[in-house]
XYZ file of N, CA and C in Angstrom:
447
model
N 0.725 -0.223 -21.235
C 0.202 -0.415 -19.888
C 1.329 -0.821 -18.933
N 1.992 -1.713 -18.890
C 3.652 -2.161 -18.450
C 4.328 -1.109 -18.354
N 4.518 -0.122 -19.213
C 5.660 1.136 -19.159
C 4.752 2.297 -17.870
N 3.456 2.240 -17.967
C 2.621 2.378 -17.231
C 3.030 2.408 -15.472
N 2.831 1.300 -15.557
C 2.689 0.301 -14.340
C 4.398 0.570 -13.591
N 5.524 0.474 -14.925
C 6.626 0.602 -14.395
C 6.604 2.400 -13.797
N 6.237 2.723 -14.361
C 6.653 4.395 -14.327
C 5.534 4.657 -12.925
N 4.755 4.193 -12.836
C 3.825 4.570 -11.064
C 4.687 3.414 -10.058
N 5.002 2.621 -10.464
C 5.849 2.104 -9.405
C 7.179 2.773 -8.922
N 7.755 3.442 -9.692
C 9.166 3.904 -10.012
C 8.589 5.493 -9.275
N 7.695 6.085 -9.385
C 7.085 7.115 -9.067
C 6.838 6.995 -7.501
N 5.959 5.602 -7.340
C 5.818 5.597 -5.915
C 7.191 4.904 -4.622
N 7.940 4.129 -5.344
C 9.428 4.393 -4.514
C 10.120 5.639 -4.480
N 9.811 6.705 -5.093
C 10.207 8.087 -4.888
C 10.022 8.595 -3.657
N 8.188 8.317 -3.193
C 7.698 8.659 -2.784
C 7.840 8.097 -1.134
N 8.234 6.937 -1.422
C 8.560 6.012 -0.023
C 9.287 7.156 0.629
N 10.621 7.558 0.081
C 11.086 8.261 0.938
C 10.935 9.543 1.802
N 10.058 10.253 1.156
C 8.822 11.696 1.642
C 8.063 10.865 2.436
N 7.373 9.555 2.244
C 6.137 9.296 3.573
C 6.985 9.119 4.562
N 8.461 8.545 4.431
C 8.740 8.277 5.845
C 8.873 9.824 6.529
N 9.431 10.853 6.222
C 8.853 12.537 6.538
C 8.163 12.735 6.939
N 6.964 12.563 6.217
C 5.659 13.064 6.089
C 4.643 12.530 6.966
N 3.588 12.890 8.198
C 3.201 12.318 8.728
C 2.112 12.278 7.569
N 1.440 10.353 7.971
C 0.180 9.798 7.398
C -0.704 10.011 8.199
N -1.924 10.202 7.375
C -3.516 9.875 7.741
C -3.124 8.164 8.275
N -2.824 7.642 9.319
C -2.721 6.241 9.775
C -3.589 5.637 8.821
N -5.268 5.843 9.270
C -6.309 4.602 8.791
C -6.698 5.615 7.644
N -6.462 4.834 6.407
C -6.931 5.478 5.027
C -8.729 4.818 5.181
N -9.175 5.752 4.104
C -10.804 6.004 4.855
C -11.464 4.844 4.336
N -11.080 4.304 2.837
C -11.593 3.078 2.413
C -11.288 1.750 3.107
N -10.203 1.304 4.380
C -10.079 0.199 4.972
C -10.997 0.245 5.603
N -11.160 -1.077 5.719
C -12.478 -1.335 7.148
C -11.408 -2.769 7.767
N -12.043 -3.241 8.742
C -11.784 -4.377 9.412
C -12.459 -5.654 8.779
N -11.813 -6.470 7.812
C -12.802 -7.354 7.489
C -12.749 -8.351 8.238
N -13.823 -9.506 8.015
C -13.661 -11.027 8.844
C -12.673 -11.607 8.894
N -12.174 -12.078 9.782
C -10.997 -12.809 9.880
C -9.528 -12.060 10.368
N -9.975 -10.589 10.521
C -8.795 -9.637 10.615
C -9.036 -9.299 12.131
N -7.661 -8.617 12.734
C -8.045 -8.359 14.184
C -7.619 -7.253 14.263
N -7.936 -5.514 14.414
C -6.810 -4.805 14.376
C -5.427 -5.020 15.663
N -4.362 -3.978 14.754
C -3.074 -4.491 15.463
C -2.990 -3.035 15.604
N -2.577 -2.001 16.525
C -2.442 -0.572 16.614
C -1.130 -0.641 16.395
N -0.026 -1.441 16.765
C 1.014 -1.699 16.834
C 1.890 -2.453 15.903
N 0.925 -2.565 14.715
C 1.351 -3.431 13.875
C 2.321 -4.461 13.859
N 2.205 -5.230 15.701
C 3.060 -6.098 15.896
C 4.190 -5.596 16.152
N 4.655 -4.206 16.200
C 5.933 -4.439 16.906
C 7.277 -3.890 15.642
N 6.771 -4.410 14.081
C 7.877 -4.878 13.321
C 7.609 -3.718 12.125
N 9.089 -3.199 12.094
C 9.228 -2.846 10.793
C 8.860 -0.972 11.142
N 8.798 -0.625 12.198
C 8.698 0.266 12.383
C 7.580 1.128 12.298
N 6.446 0.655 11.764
C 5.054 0.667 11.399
C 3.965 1.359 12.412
N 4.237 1.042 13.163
C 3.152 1.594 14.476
C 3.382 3.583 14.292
N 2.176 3.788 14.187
C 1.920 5.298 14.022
C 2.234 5.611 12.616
N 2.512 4.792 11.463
C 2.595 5.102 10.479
C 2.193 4.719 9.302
N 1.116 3.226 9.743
C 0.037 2.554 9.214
C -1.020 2.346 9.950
N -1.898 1.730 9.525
C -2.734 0.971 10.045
C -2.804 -0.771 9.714
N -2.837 -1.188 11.050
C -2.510 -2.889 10.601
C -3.664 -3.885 10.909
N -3.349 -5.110 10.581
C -4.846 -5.665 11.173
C -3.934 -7.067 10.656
N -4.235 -7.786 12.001
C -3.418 -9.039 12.148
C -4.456 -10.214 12.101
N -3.909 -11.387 11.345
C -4.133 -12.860 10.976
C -3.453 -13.836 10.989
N -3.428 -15.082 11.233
C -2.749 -16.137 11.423
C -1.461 -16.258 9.904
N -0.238 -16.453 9.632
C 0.196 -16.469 8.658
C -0.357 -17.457 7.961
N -1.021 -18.337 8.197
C -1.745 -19.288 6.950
C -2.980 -19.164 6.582
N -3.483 -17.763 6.891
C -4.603 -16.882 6.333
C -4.556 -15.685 5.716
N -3.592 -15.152 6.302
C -2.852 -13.631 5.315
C -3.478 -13.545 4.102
N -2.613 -14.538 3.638
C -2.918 -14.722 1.591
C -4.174 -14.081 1.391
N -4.972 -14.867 1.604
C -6.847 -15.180 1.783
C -7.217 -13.861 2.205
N -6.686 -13.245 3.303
C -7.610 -12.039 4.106
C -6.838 -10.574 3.048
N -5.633 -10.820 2.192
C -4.803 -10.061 1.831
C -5.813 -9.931 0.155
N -6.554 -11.049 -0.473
C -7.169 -10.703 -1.410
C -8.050 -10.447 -1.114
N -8.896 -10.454 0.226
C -9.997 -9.990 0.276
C -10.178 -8.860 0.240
N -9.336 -8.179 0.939
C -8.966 -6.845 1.398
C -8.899 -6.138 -0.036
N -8.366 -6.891 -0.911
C -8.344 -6.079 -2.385
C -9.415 -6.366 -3.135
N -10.112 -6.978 -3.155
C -11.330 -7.167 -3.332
C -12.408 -6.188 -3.097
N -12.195 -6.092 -1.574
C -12.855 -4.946 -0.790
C -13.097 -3.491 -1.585
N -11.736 -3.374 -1.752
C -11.142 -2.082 -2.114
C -11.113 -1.766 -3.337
N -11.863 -2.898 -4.445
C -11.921 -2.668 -5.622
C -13.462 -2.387 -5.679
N -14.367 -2.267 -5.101
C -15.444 -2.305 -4.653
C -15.609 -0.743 -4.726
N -14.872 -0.401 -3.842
C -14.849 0.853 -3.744
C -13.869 2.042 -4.731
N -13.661 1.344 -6.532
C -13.167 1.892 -6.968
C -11.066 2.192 -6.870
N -11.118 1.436 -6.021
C -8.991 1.093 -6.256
C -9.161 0.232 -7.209
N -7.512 0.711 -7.674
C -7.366 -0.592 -8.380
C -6.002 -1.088 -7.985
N -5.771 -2.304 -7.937
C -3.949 -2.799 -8.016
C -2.861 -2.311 -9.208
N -2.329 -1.226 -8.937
C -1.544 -0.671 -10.040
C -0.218 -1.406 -9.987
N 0.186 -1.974 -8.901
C 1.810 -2.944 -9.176
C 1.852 -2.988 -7.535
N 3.619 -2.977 -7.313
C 3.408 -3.724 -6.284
C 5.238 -4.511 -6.717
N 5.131 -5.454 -5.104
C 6.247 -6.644 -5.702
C 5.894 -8.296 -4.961
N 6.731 -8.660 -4.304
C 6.354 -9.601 -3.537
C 5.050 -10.002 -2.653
N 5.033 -8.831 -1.504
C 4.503 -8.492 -0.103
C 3.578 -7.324 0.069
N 4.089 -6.901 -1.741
C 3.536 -4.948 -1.193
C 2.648 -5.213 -2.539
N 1.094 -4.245 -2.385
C 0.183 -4.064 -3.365
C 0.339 -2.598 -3.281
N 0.015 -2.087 -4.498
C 0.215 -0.644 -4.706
C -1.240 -0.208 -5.286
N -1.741 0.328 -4.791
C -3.383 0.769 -5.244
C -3.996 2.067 -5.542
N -4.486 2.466 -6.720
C -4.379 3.570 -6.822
C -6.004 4.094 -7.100
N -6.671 4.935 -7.346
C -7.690 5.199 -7.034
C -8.105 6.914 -7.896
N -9.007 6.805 -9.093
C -8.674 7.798 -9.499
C -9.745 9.240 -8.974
N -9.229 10.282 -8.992
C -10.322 11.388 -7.959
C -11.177 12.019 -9.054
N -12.417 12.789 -8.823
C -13.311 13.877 -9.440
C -12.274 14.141 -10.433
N -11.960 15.181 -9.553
C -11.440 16.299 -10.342
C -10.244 16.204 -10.871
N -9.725 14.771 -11.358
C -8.374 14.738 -11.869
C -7.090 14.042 -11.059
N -6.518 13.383 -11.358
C -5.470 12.536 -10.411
C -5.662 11.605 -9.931
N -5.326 10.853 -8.820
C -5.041 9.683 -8.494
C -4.737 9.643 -7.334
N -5.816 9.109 -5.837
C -4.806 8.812 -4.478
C -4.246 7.712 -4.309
N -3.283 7.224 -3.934
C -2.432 6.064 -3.794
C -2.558 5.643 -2.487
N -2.534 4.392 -2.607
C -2.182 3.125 -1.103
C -1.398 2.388 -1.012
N -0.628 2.030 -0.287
C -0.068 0.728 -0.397
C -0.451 -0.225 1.481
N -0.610 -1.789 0.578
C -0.557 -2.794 1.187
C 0.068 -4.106 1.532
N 0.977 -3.763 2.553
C 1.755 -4.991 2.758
C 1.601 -6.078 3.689
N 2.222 -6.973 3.121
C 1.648 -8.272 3.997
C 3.631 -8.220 4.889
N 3.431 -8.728 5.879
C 4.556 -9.010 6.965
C 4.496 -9.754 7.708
N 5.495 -10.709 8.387
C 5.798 -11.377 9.987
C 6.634 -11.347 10.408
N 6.906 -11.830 12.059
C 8.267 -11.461 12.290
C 8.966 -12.947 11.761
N 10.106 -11.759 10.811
C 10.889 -13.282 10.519
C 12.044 -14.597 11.216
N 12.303 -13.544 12.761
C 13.091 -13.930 13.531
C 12.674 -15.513 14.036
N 10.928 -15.728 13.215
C 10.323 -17.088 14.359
C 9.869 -17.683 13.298
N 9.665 -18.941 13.334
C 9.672 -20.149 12.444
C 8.323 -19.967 12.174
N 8.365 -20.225 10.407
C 7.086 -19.449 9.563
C 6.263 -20.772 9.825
N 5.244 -20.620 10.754
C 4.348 -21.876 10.946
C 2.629 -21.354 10.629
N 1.628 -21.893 10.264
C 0.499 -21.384 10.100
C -0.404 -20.930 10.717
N 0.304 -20.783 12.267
C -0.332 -19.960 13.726
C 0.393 -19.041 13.835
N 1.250 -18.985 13.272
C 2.022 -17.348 13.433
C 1.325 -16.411 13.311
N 1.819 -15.137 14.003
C 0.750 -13.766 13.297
C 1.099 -13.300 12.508
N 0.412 -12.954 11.663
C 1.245 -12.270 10.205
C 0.097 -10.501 10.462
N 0.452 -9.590 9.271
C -0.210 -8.554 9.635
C -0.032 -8.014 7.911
N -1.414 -6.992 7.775
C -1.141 -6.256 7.186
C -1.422 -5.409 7.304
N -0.343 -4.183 6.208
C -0.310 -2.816 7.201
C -0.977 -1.687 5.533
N -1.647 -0.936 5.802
C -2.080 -0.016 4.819
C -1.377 1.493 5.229
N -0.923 2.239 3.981
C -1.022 3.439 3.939
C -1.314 4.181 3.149
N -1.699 5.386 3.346
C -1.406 6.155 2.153
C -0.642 6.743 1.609
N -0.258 7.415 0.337
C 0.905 7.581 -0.226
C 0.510 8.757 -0.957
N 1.349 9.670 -0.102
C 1.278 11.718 -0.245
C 1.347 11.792 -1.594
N 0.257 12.785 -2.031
C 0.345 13.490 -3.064
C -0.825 12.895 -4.660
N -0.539 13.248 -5.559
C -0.929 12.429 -6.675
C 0.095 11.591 -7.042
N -0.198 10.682 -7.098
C 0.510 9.441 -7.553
C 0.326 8.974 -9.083
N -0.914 9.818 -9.464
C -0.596 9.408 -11.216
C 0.086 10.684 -11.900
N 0.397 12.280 -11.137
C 0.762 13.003 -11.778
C 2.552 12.532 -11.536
N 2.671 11.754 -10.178
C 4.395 11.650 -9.692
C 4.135 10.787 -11.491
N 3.457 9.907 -11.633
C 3.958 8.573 -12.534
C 3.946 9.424 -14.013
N 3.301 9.998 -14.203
C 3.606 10.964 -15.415
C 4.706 11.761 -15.101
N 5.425 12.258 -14.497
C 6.311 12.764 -14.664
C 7.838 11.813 -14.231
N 7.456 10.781 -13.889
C 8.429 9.825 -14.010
C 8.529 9.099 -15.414
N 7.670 8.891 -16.405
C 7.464 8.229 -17.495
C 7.691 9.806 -18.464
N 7.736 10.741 -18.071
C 8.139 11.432 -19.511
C 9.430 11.829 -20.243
N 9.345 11.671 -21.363
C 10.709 11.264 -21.620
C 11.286 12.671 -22.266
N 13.260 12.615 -21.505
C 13.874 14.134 -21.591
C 13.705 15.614 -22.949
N 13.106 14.258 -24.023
C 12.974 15.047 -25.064
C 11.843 15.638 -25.094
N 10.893 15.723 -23.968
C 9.716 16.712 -24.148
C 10.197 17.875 -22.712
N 11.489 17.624 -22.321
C 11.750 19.217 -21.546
C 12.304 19.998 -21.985
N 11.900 21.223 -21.945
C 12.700 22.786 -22.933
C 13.366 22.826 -22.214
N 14.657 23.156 -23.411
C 16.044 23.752 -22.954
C 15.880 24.456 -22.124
N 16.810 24.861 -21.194
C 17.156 25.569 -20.874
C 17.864 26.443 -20.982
């Protein structure tokens, strides 16, 4: 499950670099606005985000709280938390007919201003092009099952 987990993570930093390319669906269809969230169109400004997530802003000493709810939410509706690191949840979601759509959710603030518990903090959702359990299978398979060439 770990070699797992490593190989869709390792799969979906591949992938970081195609979404920044690739235009996103902004609002993936399973977010909603929960309590305590405000949307941010602008995702604050930071990180380059605006038009390429969808964000929804909270006090930084609620984040945490509104950041598990949100996964909570979303497990509800069949995601699950496949990895991730610090700030970022990686969520994956498996389809009908085979595969896997991917999300990711990060928590952020601006760090330029003193981390106090009225700050705004935000988090930003996207989605993440393609199948994400076929990228992670083919990141986890190992050279001795490719024919020579």
């Amino acid at each position: 499950m770990i070699r797992s987990l490593s190989a869709i993570a390792a799969a979906l930093s591949l992938s970081t670099a195609v979404q920044a390319q690739t235009p996103v669906e902004v609002k993936p269809a399973d977010v909603a606005l929960l309590p305590g969230a405000q949307l941010s169109p602008d995702c604050g400004g930071l990180n380059n985000l605006a038009g390429r997530a969808w964000c929804v802003t909270a006090p930084l000493g609620q984040v945490g709280a509104l950041a598990e709810a949100y996964i909570a939410d979303l497990e509800t509706k069949g995601w699950l938390a496949a990895g991730g690191d610090e700030n970022r949840v990686v969520l994956i979601k498996r389809r009908e007919g085979g595969g896997c759509d991917g999300m990711q959710m990060v928590a952020f603030y601006d760090t330029s201003k003193v981390a106090v518990a009225e700050l705004p903090a935000y988090l930003g959702f996207a989605t993440i092009p393609g199948d994400v359990c076929a990228q992670a299978a083919a990141a986890e398979k190992p050279a001795s099952d490719t024919p020579p060439q």
